[in-house]
mmCIF file of C-alpha atoms and ligand atoms in Angstrom:
data_model
loop_
_atom_site.group_PDB
_atom_site.id
_atom_site.type_symbol
_atom_site.label_atom_id
_atom_site.label_comp_id
_atom_site.label_asym_id
_atom_site.label_seq_id
_atom_site.Cartn_x
_atom_site.Cartn_y
_atom_site.Cartn_z
ATOM 1 C CA MET A 204 -89.334 -69.553 58.905
ATOM 2 C CA ALA A 205 -89.166 -70.743 62.461
ATOM 3 C CA ILE A 206 -86.714 -72.330 64.812
ATOM 4 C CA ARG A 207 -87.899 -75.782 65.801
ATOM 5 C CA ARG A 208 -87.116 -77.733 68.935
ATOM 6 C CA ILE A 209 -84.193 -80.132 68.538
ATOM 7 C CA TYR A 210 -85.032 -83.578 69.890
ATOM 8 C CA THR A 211 -82.403 -85.260 72.023
ATOM 9 C CA PHE A 212 -81.099 -88.805 72.436
ATOM 10 C CA ASP A 213 -83.908 -89.991 74.693
ATOM 11 C CA ASP A 214 -86.579 -89.213 72.070
ATOM 12 C CA ALA A 215 -87.716 -92.333 70.172
ATOM 13 C CA VAL A 216 -88.024 -90.439 66.862
ATOM 14 C CA LEU A 217 -84.203 -90.392 66.646
ATOM 15 C CA ARG A 218 -84.208 -94.194 66.445
ATOM 16 C CA GLU A 219 -86.865 -94.420 63.734
ATOM 17 C CA LYS A 220 -86.072 -95.169 60.131
ATOM 18 C CA SER A 221 -87.369 -92.092 58.327
ATOM 19 C CA LYS A 222 -89.787 -92.381 55.418
ATOM 20 C CA LYS A 223 -89.198 -91.206 51.867
ATOM 21 C CA VAL A 224 -90.850 -87.962 50.839
ATOM 22 C CA SER A 225 -93.366 -88.749 48.110
ATOM 23 C CA ARG A 226 -94.141 -85.183 47.109
ATOM 24 C CA ILE A 227 -92.323 -81.930 47.825
ATOM 25 C CA ASP A 228 -95.356 -79.949 48.981
ATOM 26 C CA PRO A 229 -95.421 -76.635 50.910
ATOM 27 C CA SER A 230 -95.083 -78.445 54.239
ATOM 28 C CA VAL A 231 -91.795 -80.013 53.061
ATOM 29 C CA LEU A 232 -90.525 -76.618 51.839
ATOM 30 C CA LYS A 233 -91.385 -75.114 55.215
ATOM 31 C CA LEU A 234 -89.643 -78.023 56.931
ATOM 32 C CA ILE A 235 -86.443 -77.390 54.903
ATOM 33 C CA ASP A 236 -86.544 -73.637 55.641
ATOM 34 C CA ASP A 237 -87.113 -74.246 59.346
ATOM 35 C CA MET A 238 -84.333 -76.841 59.480
ATOM 36 C CA VAL A 239 -81.878 -74.384 57.901
ATOM 37 C CA GLU A 240 -82.861 -71.726 60.417
ATOM 38 C CA THR A 241 -82.647 -74.180 63.312
ATOM 39 C CA MET A 242 -79.206 -75.415 62.164
ATOM 40 C CA MET A 243 -77.875 -71.850 61.862
ATOM 41 C CA ASP A 244 -79.284 -70.867 65.230
ATOM 42 C CA ALA A 245 -77.907 -73.901 67.102
ATOM 43 C CA PRO A 246 -75.305 -73.401 65.545
ATOM 44 C CA GLY A 247 -74.561 -76.621 63.714
ATOM 45 C CA VAL A 248 -73.262 -77.898 60.378
ATOM 46 C CA GLY A 249 -76.101 -80.273 59.631
ATOM 47 C CA LEU A 250 -79.525 -81.435 60.695
ATOM 48 C CA ALA A 251 -81.813 -84.327 59.815
ATOM 49 C CA ALA A 252 -85.605 -83.965 59.865
ATOM 50 C CA ASN A 253 -86.104 -86.498 62.648
ATOM 51 C CA GLN A 254 -83.947 -84.279 64.856
ATOM 52 C CA VAL A 255 -86.819 -81.799 64.746
ATOM 53 C CA GLY A 256 -89.321 -84.609 65.261
ATOM 54 C CA VAL A 257 -90.305 -85.246 61.631
ATOM 55 C CA PRO A 258 -89.423 -88.782 60.450
ATOM 56 C CA LEU A 259 -89.006 -87.890 56.764
ATOM 57 C CA ARG A 260 -85.888 -88.294 54.603
ATOM 58 C CA VAL A 261 -84.795 -84.642 54.531
ATOM 59 C CA ILE A 262 -81.390 -83.257 55.552
ATOM 60 C CA VAL A 263 -79.653 -79.901 55.561
ATOM 61 C CA VAL A 264 -75.867 -79.518 55.603
ATOM 62 C CA ARG A 265 -73.668 -76.431 55.793
ATOM 63 C CA GLY A 266 -70.525 -76.655 53.653
ATOM 64 C CA ASP A 267 -67.016 -75.290 54.220
ATOM 65 C CA GLU A 268 -67.863 -71.988 52.578
ATOM 66 C CA ASN A 269 -71.180 -71.663 54.379
ATOM 67 C CA GLN A 270 -73.157 -72.855 51.380
ATOM 68 C CA VAL A 271 -76.304 -74.621 52.533
ATOM 69 C CA TYR A 272 -77.566 -77.849 51.001
ATOM 70 C CA GLY A 273 -81.140 -78.964 51.513
ATOM 71 C CA LEU A 274 -81.754 -82.481 50.227
ATOM 72 C CA VAL A 275 -84.888 -84.577 49.943
ATOM 73 C CA ASN A 276 -84.519 -88.380 49.816
ATOM 74 C CA PRO A 277 -80.704 -88.226 49.899
ATOM 75 C CA GLU A 278 -78.637 -91.329 49.167
ATOM 76 C CA LEU A 279 -74.959 -92.060 49.400
ATOM 77 C CA VAL A 280 -73.814 -93.137 45.919
ATOM 78 C CA LYS A 281 -70.034 -93.162 46.281
ATOM 79 C CA VAL A 282 -67.530 -93.239 49.129
ATOM 80 C CA ALA A 283 -63.743 -93.154 49.085
ATOM 81 C CA GLY A 284 -60.895 -93.055 51.576
ATOM 82 C CA SER A 285 -61.276 -92.762 55.296
ATOM 83 C CA GLN A 286 -60.899 -90.217 58.056
ATOM 84 C CA VAL A 287 -60.909 -90.618 61.805
ATOM 85 C CA GLY A 288 -61.913 -87.663 63.927
ATOM 86 C CA TYR A 289 -64.142 -86.319 66.635
ATOM 87 C CA GLU A 290 -67.717 -85.328 65.930
ATOM 88 C CA GLY A 291 -70.652 -84.090 67.887
ATOM 89 C CA CYS A 292 -74.411 -84.095 67.441
ATOM 90 C CA LEU A 293 -77.035 -81.432 68.120
ATOM 91 C CA SER A 294 -79.114 -84.207 69.678
ATOM 92 C CA TYR A 295 -76.252 -84.995 72.092
ATOM 93 C CA PRO A 296 -75.430 -81.538 73.393
ATOM 94 C CA GLY A 297 -72.085 -81.284 75.150
ATOM 95 C CA TRP A 298 -70.690 -84.670 74.056
ATOM 96 C CA VAL A 299 -68.201 -85.659 71.352
ATOM 97 C CA GLY A 300 -66.651 -88.933 70.246
ATOM 98 C CA GLU A 301 -64.273 -90.314 67.668
ATOM 99 C CA VAL A 302 -65.840 -91.798 64.538
ATOM 100 C CA GLU A 303 -64.304 -93.212 61.370
ATOM 101 C CA ARG A 304 -65.948 -91.962 58.169
ATOM 102 C CA ALA A 305 -65.251 -92.019 54.443
ATOM 103 C CA ASP A 306 -63.069 -89.091 53.437
ATOM 104 C CA SER A 307 -65.046 -88.212 50.337
ATOM 105 C CA VAL A 308 -68.616 -88.896 49.297
ATOM 106 C CA VAL A 309 -71.063 -88.318 46.496
ATOM 107 C CA VAL A 310 -74.631 -87.826 47.672
ATOM 108 C CA LYS A 311 -77.623 -87.674 45.382
ATOM 109 C CA GLY A 312 -81.089 -86.453 46.130
ATOM 110 C CA ARG A 313 -83.651 -83.838 45.159
ATOM 111 C CA ASN A 314 -83.416 -80.151 45.882
ATOM 112 C CA ARG A 315 -86.364 -78.053 47.015
ATOM 113 C CA HIS A 316 -87.496 -77.625 43.423
ATOM 114 C CA GLY A 317 -87.652 -81.393 42.949
ATOM 115 C CA LYS A 318 -84.620 -81.358 40.677
ATOM 116 C CA GLY A 319 -82.189 -84.289 40.949
ATOM 117 C CA VAL A 320 -78.792 -83.170 42.266
ATOM 118 C CA ARG A 321 -75.465 -84.826 43.032
ATOM 119 C CA ILE A 322 -73.132 -83.301 45.577
ATOM 120 C CA LYS A 323 -69.465 -84.151 46.005
ATOM 121 C CA ALA A 324 -68.004 -83.461 49.420
ATOM 122 C CA ASN A 325 -64.688 -84.044 51.141
ATOM 123 C CA GLY A 326 -63.278 -83.938 54.638
ATOM 124 C CA PHE A 327 -65.440 -82.323 57.253
ATOM 125 C CA THR A 328 -68.426 -81.729 54.955
ATOM 126 C CA ALA A 329 -68.299 -85.386 53.862
ATOM 127 C CA ARG A 330 -68.391 -86.287 57.562
ATOM 128 C CA ALA A 331 -71.464 -84.080 58.088
ATOM 129 C CA PHE A 332 -73.316 -85.726 55.172
ATOM 130 C CA GLN A 333 -72.588 -89.221 56.504
ATOM 131 C CA HIS A 334 -73.689 -88.189 59.997
ATOM 132 C CA GLU A 335 -77.019 -86.835 58.661
ATOM 133 C CA LEU A 336 -77.652 -89.846 56.417
ATOM 134 C CA ASP A 337 -77.180 -92.072 59.477
ATOM 135 C CA HIS A 338 -79.795 -90.032 61.350
ATOM 136 C CA LEU A 339 -82.341 -90.912 58.643
ATOM 137 C CA ASP A 340 -81.821 -94.584 59.463
ATOM 138 C CA GLY A 341 -82.046 -94.043 63.202
ATOM 139 C CA VAL A 342 -78.277 -94.349 63.660
ATOM 140 C CA LEU A 343 -76.418 -92.014 66.017
ATOM 141 C CA PHE A 344 -72.696 -91.241 66.174
ATOM 142 C CA ILE A 345 -72.441 -92.996 69.529
ATOM 143 C CA ASP A 346 -73.258 -96.261 67.698
ATOM 144 C CA LYS A 347 -70.119 -95.865 65.598
ATOM 145 C CA LEU A 348 -67.426 -94.765 68.037
ATOM 146 C CA THR A 349 -63.941 -96.131 67.344
ATOM 147 C CA ASP A 350 -63.800 -96.768 71.091
ATOM 148 C CA LEU A 351 -66.274 -96.021 73.872
ATOM 149 C CA LYS A 352 -63.414 -94.327 75.720
ATOM 150 C CA THR A 353 -63.389 -91.559 73.111
ATOM 151 C CA LEU A 354 -66.862 -90.413 74.199
ATOM 152 C CA LYS A 355 -66.212 -87.319 76.292
ATOM 153 C CA ARG A 356 -67.457 -83.897 77.231
ATOM 154 C CA VAL A 357 -66.505 -81.104 74.834
ATOM 155 C CA GLU A 358 -64.604 -79.330 77.640
ATOM 156 C CA GLU A 359 -62.562 -82.459 78.263
ATOM 157 C CA LEU A 360 -61.539 -82.643 74.594
ATOM 158 C CA GLU A 361 -60.750 -78.921 74.584
ATOM 159 C CA GLU A 362 -58.233 -79.492 77.353
ATOM 160 C CA GLU A 363 -56.724 -82.615 75.833
ATOM 161 C CA GLU A 364 -56.782 -81.838 72.110
ATOM 162 C CA PRO A 365 -57.772 -78.235 71.378
ATOM 163 C CA GLU A 366 -57.438 -78.637 67.603
ATOM 164 C CA GLU A 367 -59.761 -81.633 67.504
ATOM 165 C CA ALA A 368 -62.222 -79.811 69.726
ATOM 166 C CA GLU A 369 -62.550 -77.003 67.211
ATOM 167 C CA THR A 370 -63.995 -79.261 64.501
ATOM 168 C CA ALA A 371 -65.935 -81.407 66.952
ATOM 169 C CA ALA A 372 -67.628 -78.274 68.218
ATOM 170 C CA ALA A 373 -69.291 -78.048 64.810
ATOM 171 C CA ARG A 374 -72.157 -80.353 65.656
ATOM 172 C CA ALA A 375 -74.525 -81.981 63.213
HETATM 173 NI NI1 NI B 630 -76.510 -85.470 64.795
#
């Protein structure tokens, strides 16, 4: 396993629509392992493959109880409710903004063994999944702000709304 460089907002790969993985070969397994290690090291709660410069449809997400999901060709199959809150992005270090997301989601995809899986997630983990799925389509959280005025430095949010800052600090 290895920690990979996290690409930031000025890198074009973040705006690319990522391609489907046709075969889960050793390079894809290594990519998943490296993404998990990179996410943990950052630390973050999620990472999409194009954030480490690989435009393939692969994401990793860390759940509420620190369980780690690695998904190949993930798709959103169900959404319900809504939540409005601050989120951050490992590709936008230091910045957070308010984004409206579905409150619960069902995501399907393949795990590292190629087995089809469906994952139900709520609240913050549901937010992380939606954030990562957007990355695969070249969409960043700054494209979805409830208001441009909510884009601020983490320190600014910490002063204004310490509770919000705690979750927003968990970047994806
Ligand atoms: Ni992100």
